XYZ file of N, CA and C in Angstrom:
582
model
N 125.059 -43.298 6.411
C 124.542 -42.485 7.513
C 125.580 -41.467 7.992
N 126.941 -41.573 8.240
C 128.130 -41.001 8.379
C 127.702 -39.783 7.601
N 128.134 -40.407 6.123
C 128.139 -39.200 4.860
C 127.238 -38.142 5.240
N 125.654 -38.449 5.769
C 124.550 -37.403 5.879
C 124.770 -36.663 6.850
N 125.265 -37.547 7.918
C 125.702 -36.443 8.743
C 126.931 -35.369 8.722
N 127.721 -35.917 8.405
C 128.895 -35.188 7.502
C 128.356 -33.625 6.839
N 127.826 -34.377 6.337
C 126.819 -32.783 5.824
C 126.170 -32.086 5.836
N 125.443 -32.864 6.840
C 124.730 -32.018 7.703
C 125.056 -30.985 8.516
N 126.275 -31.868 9.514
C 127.124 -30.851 9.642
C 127.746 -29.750 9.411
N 128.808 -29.695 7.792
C 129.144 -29.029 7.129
C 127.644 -27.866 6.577
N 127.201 -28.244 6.391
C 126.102 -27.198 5.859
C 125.671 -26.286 6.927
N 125.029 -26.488 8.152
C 125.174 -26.361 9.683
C 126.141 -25.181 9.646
N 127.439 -25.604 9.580
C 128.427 -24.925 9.602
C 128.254 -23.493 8.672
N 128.470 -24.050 7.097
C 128.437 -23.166 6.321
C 127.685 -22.138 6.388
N 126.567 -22.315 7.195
C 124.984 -21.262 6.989
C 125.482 -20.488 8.307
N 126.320 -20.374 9.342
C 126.278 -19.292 9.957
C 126.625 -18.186 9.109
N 125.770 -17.077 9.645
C 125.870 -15.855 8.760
C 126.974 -14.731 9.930
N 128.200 -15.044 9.505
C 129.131 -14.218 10.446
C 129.083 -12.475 9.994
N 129.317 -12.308 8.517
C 129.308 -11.189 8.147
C 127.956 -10.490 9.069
N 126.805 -10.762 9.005
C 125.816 -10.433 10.036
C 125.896 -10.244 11.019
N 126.408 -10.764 11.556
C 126.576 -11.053 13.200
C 127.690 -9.806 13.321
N 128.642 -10.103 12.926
C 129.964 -9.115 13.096
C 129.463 -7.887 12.769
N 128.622 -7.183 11.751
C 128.316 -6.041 11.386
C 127.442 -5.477 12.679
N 125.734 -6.299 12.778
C 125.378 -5.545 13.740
C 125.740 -5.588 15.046
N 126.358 -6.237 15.422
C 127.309 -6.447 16.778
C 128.140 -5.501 17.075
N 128.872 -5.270 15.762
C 130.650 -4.261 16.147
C 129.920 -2.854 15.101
N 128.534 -2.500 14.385
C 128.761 -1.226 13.953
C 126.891 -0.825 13.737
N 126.075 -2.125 14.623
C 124.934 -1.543 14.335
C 124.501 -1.507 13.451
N 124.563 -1.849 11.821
C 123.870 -2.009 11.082
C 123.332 -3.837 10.396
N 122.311 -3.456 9.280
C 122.404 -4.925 8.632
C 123.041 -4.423 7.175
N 124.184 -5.802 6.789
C 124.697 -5.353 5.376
C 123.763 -5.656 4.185
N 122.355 -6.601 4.752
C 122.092 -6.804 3.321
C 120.596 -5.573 3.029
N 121.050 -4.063 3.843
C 120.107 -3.566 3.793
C 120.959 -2.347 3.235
N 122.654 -2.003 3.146
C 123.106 -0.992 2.924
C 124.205 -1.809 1.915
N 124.787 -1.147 1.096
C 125.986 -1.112 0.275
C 125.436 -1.808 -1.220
N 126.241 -2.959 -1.195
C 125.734 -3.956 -1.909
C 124.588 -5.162 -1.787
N 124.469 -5.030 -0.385
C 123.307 -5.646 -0.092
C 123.565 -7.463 0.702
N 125.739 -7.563 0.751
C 125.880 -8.952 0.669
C 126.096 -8.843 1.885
N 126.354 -10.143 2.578
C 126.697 -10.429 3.939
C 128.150 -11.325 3.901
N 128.911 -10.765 2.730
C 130.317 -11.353 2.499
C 131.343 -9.477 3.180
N 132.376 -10.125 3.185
C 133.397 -9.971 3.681
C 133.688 -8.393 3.149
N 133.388 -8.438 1.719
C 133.713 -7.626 0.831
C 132.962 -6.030 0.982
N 131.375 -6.422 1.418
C 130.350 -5.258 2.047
C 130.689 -4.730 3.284
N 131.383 -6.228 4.139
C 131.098 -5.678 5.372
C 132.502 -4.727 5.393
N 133.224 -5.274 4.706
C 134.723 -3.978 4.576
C 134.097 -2.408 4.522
N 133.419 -2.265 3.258
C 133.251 -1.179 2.819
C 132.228 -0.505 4.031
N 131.254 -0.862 4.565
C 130.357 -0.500 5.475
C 130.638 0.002 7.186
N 131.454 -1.273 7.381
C 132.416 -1.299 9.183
C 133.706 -0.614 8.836
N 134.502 -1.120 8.001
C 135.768 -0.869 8.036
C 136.669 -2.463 7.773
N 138.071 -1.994 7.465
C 138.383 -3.009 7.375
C 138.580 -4.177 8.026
N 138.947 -3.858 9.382
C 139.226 -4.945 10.252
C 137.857 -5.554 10.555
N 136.537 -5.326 10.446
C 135.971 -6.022 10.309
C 135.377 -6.962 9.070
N 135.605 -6.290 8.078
C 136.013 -6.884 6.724
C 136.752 -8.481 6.775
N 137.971 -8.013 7.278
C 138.652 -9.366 7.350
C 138.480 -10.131 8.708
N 138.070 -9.812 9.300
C 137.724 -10.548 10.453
C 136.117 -11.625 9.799
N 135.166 -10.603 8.623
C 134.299 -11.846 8.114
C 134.988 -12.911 7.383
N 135.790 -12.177 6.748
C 136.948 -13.018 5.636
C 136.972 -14.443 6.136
N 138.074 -13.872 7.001
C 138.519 -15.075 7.821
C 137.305 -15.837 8.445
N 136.419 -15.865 8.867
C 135.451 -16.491 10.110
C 134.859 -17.801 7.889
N 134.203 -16.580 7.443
C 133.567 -17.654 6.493
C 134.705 -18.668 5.917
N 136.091 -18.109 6.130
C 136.953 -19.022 4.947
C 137.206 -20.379 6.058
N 136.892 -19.765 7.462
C 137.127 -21.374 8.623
C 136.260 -22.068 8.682
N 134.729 -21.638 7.995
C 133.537 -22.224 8.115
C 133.782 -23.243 6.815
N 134.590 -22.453 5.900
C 134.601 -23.595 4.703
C 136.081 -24.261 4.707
N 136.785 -24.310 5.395
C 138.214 -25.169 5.784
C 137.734 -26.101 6.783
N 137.133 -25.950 7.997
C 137.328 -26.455 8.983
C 136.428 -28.408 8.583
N 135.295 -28.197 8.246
C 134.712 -29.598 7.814
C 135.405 -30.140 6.484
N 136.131 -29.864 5.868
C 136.938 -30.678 4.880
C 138.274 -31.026 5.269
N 139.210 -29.741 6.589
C 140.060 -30.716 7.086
C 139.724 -31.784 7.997
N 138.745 -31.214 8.459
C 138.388 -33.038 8.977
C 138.048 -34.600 8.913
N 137.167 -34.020 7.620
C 136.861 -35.075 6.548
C 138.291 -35.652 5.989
N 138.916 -34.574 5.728
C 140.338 -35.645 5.507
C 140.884 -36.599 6.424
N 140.332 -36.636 7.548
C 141.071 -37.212 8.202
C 140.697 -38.763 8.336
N 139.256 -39.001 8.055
C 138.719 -40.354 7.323
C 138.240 -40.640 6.029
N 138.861 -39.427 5.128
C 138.458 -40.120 3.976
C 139.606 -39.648 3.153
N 139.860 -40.032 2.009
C 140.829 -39.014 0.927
C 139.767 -39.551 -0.681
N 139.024 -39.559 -0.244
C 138.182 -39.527 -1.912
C 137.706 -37.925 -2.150
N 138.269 -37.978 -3.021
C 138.287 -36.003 -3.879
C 137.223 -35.907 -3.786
N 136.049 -37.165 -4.119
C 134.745 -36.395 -5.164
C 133.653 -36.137 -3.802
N 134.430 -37.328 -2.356
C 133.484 -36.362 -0.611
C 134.027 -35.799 -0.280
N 135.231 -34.943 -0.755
C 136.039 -34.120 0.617
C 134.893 -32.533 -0.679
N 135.037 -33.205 -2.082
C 134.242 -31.449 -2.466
C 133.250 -31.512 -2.267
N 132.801 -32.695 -2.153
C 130.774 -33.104 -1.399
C 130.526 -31.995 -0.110
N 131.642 -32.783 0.313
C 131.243 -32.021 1.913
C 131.908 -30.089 1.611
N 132.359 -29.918 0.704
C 133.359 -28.155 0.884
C 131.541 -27.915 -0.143
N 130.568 -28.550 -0.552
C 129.594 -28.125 -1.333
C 128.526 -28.067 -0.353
N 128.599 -29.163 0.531
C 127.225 -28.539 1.836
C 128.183 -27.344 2.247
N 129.175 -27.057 2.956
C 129.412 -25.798 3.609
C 129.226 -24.536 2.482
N 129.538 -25.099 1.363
C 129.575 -23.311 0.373
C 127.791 -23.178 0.038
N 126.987 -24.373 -0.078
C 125.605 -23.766 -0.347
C 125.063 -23.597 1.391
N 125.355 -23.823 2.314
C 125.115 -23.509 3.482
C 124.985 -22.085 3.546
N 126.462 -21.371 3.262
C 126.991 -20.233 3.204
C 125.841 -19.517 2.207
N 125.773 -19.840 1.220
C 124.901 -19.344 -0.009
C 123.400 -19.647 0.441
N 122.627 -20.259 0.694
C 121.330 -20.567 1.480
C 120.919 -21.060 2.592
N 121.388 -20.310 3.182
C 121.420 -20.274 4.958
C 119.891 -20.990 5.391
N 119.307 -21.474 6.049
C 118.755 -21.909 6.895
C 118.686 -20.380 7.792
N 119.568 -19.739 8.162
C 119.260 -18.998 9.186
C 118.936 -17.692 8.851
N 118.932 -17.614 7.923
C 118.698 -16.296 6.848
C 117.789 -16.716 5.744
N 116.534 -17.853 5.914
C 115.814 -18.241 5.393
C 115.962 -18.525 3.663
N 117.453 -19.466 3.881
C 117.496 -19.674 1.990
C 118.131 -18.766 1.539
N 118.617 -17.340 2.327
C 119.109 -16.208 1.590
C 121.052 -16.474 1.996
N 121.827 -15.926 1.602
C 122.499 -15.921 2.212
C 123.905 -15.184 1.349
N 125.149 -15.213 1.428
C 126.502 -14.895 0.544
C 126.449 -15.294 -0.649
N 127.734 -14.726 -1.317
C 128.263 -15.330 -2.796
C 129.223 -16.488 -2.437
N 129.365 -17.107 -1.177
C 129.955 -18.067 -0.972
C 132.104 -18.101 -1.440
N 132.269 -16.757 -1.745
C 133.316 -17.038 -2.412
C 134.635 -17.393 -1.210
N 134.494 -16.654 -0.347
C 135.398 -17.289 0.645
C 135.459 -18.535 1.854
N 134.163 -18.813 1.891
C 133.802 -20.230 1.981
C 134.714 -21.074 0.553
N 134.593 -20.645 -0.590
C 135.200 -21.982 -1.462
C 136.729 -21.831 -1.411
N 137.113 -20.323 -0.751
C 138.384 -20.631 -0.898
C 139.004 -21.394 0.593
N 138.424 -21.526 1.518
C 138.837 -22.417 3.107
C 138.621 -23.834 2.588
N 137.287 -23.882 1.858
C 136.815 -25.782 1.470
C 138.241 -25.603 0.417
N 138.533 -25.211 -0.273
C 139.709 -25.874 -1.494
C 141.080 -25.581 -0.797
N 141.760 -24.434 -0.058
C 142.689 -25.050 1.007
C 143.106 -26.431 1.311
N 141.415 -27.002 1.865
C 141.537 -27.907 2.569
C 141.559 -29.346 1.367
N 141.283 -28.936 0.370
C 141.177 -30.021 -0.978
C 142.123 -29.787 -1.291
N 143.081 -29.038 -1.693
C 144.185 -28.916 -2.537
C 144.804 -27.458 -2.317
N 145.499 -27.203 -1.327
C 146.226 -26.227 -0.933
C 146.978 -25.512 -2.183
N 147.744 -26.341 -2.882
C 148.918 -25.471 -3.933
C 147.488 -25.399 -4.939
N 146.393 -25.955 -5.362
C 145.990 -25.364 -6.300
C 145.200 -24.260 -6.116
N 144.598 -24.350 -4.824
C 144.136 -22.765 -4.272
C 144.882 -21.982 -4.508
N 146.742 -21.296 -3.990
C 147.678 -20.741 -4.219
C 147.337 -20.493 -5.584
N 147.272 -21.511 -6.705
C 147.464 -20.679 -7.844
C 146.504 -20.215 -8.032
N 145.088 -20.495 -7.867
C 144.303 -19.593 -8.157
C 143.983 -18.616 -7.508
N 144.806 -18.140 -6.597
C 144.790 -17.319 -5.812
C 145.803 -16.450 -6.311
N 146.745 -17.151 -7.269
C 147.449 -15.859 -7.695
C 146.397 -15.569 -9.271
N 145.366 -16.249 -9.007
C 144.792 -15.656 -10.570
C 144.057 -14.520 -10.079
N 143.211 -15.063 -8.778
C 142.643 -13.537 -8.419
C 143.518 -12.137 -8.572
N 144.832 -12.571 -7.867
C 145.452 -10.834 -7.763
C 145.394 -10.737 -8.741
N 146.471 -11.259 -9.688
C 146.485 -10.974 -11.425
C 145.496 -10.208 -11.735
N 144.054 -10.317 -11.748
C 142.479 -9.815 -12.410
C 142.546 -8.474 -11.157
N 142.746 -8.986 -9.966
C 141.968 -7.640 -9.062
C 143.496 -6.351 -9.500
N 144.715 -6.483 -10.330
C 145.687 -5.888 -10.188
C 145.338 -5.379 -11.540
N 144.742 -6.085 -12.409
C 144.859 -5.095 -14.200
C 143.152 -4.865 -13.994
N 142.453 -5.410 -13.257
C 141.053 -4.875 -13.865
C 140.357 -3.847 -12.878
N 140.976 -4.578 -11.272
C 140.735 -3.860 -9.669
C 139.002 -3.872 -9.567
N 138.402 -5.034 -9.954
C 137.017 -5.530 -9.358
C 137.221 -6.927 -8.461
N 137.059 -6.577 -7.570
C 136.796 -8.345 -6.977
C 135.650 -8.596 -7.259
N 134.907 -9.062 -7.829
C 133.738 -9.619 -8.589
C 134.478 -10.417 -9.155
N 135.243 -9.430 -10.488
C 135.709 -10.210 -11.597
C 136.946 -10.996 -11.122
N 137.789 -10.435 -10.655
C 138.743 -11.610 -10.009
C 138.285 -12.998 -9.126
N 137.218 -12.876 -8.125
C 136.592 -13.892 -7.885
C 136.419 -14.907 -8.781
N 135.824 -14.491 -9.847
C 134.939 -15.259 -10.891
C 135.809 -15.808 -12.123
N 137.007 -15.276 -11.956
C 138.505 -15.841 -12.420
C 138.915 -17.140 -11.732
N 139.128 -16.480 -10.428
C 139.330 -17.665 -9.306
C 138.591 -18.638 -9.249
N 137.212 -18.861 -9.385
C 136.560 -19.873 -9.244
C 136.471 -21.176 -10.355
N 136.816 -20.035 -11.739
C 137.159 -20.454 -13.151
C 138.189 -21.354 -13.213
N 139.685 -21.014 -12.640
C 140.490 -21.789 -12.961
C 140.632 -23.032 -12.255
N 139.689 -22.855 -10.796
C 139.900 -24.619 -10.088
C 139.845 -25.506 -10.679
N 138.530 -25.928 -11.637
C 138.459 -27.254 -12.457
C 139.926 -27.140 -13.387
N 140.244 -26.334 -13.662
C 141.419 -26.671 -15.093
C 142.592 -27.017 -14.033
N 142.774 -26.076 -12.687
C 144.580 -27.042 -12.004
C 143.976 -28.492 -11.214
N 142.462 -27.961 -10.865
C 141.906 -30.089 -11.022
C 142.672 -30.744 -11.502
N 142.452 -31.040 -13.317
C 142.658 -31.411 -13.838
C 144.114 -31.656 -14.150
N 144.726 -30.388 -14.003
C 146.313 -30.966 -14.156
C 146.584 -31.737 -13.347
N 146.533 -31.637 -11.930
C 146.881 -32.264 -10.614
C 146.553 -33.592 -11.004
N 145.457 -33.624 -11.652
C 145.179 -35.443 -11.478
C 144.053 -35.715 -10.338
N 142.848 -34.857 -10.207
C 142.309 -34.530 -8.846
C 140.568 -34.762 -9.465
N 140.619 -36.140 -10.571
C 139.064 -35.989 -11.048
C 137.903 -35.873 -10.565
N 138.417 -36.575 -9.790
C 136.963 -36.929 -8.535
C 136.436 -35.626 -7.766
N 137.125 -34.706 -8.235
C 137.041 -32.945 -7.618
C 136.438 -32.618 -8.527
N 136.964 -32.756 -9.917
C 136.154 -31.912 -10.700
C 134.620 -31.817 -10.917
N 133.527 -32.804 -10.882
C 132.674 -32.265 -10.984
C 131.841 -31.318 -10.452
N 131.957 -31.707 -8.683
C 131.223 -30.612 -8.486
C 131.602 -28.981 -8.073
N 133.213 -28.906 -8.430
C 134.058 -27.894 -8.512
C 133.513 -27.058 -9.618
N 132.852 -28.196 -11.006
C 131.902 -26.962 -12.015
C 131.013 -26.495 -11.375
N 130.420 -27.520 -10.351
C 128.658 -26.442 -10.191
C 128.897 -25.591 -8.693
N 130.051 -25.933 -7.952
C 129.930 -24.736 -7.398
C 130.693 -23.181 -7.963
N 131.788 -23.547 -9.392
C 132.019 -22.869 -10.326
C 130.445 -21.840 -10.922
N 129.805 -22.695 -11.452
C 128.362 -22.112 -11.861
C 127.370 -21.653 -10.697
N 127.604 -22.326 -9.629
C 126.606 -21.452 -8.481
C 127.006 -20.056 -8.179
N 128.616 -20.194 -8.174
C 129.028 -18.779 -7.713
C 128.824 -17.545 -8.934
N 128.815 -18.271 -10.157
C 128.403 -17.032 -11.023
C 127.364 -16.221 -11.356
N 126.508 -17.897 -10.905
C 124.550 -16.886 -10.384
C 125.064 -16.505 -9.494
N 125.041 -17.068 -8.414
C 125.165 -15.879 -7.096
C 125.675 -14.533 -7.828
N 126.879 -13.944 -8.431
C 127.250 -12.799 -8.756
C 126.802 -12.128 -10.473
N 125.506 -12.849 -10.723
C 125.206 -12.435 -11.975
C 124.289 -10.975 -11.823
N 123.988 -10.603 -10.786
C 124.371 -8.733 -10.905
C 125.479 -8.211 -11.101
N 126.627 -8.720 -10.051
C 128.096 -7.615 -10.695
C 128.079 -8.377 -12.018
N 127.969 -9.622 -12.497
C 128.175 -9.648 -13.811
C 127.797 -8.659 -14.986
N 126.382 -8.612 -14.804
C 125.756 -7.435 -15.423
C 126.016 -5.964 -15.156
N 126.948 -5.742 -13.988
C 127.033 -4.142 -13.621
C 128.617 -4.153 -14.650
N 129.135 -5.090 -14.359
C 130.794 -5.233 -14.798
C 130.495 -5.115 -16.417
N 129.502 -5.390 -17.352
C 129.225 -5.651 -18.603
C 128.376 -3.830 -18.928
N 127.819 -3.210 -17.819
C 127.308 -2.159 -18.211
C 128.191 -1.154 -18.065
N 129.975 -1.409 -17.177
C 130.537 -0.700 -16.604
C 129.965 -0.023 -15.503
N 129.386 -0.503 -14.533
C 128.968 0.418 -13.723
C 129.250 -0.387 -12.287
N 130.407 -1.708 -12.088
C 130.237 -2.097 -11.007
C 131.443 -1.441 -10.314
N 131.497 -1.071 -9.083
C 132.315 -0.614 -8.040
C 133.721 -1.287 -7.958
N 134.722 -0.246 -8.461
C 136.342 -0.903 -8.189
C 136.441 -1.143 -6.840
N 137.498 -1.834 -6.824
C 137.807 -2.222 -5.456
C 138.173 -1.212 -4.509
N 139.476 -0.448 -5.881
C 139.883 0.752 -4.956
C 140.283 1.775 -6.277
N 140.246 2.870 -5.699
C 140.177 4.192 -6.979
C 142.156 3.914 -7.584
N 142.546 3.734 -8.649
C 143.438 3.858 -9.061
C 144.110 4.736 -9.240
């Protein structure tokens, strides 16, 4: 009964739609009606500006940190602390409050894995720059990042993470299987003009 609520919680959590809120609040528009169409961090940059950009950043990456550092605090089994970082990232991704619609969840998974494994976030966080520095898509660096969690899983010794570290690995790549296809036609948007 704990566990359900646990996640209930966390999901609860995950499904506030901040990028929303912050956009038409601080600039009057909706993002999933202009740019790219997302309500991540990344639209609302390009649309508001930056400081509101990272101000979504940050709000989704506490929505997906904040219920797994807590969960640590009565549990240390890998395979519920990514249970619970998986209600907040499909929260994030099928909102309840945005009727099922919602983000690519990617900075939600990077607050939930913080809170799972801090140094292996770091490295895959240096895999993102690496990709956003020779290729300059965050799409594709994302989708790097999300790639290498199961493999420093695995080094760490962190099994009980790995499984559902693949399927929110594979959720996040549907979620971004348009830039996949724009990135494969060449036609998806650099980050920044080189």
């Amino acid at each position: 009964m704990v566990t359900i609520f646990w996640l209930a919680i966390s999901y609860l959590l995950g499904a506030m739609p901040f990028g929303l809120l912050i956009s038409r609040t601080c600039c009057g528009i909706d993002p999933r009606e202009q740019g790219s169409g997302n309500i991540g961090a990344t639209n609302v940059g390009r649309l508001c500006g930056t400081k509101y950009g990272a101000l979504t950043l940050a709000l989704d990456m506490i929505k997906g940190f904040l219920p797994v550092a807590l969960a640590t605090t009565f549990s240390d089994s890998s395979f519920f602390l990514t249970l619970v970082a998986t209600a907040a990232i499909c929260g994030h991704m099928f909102s309840i409050f945005l009727h099922g619609k919602g983000g690519k969840g990617v900075a939600t998974w990077v607050g939930a894995f913080v809170a799972i494994s801090t140094s292996g976030t770091i490295l895959c966080g240096l895999g993102f720059l690496a990709a956003l520095y020779f290729y300059n898509f965050v799409s594709l660096a994302s989708l790097v990042m999300v790639a290498l969690m199961p493999v420093v899983l695995l080094f760490q010794g962190m099994f009980g993470a790995i499984p559902l570290a693949l399927v929110l690995m594979a959720l996040i790549f549907w979620k971004h299987s348009a830039n996949i296809q724009r990135l494969m036609a060449g036609e998806e948007h650099p980050w920044k003009m080189k």
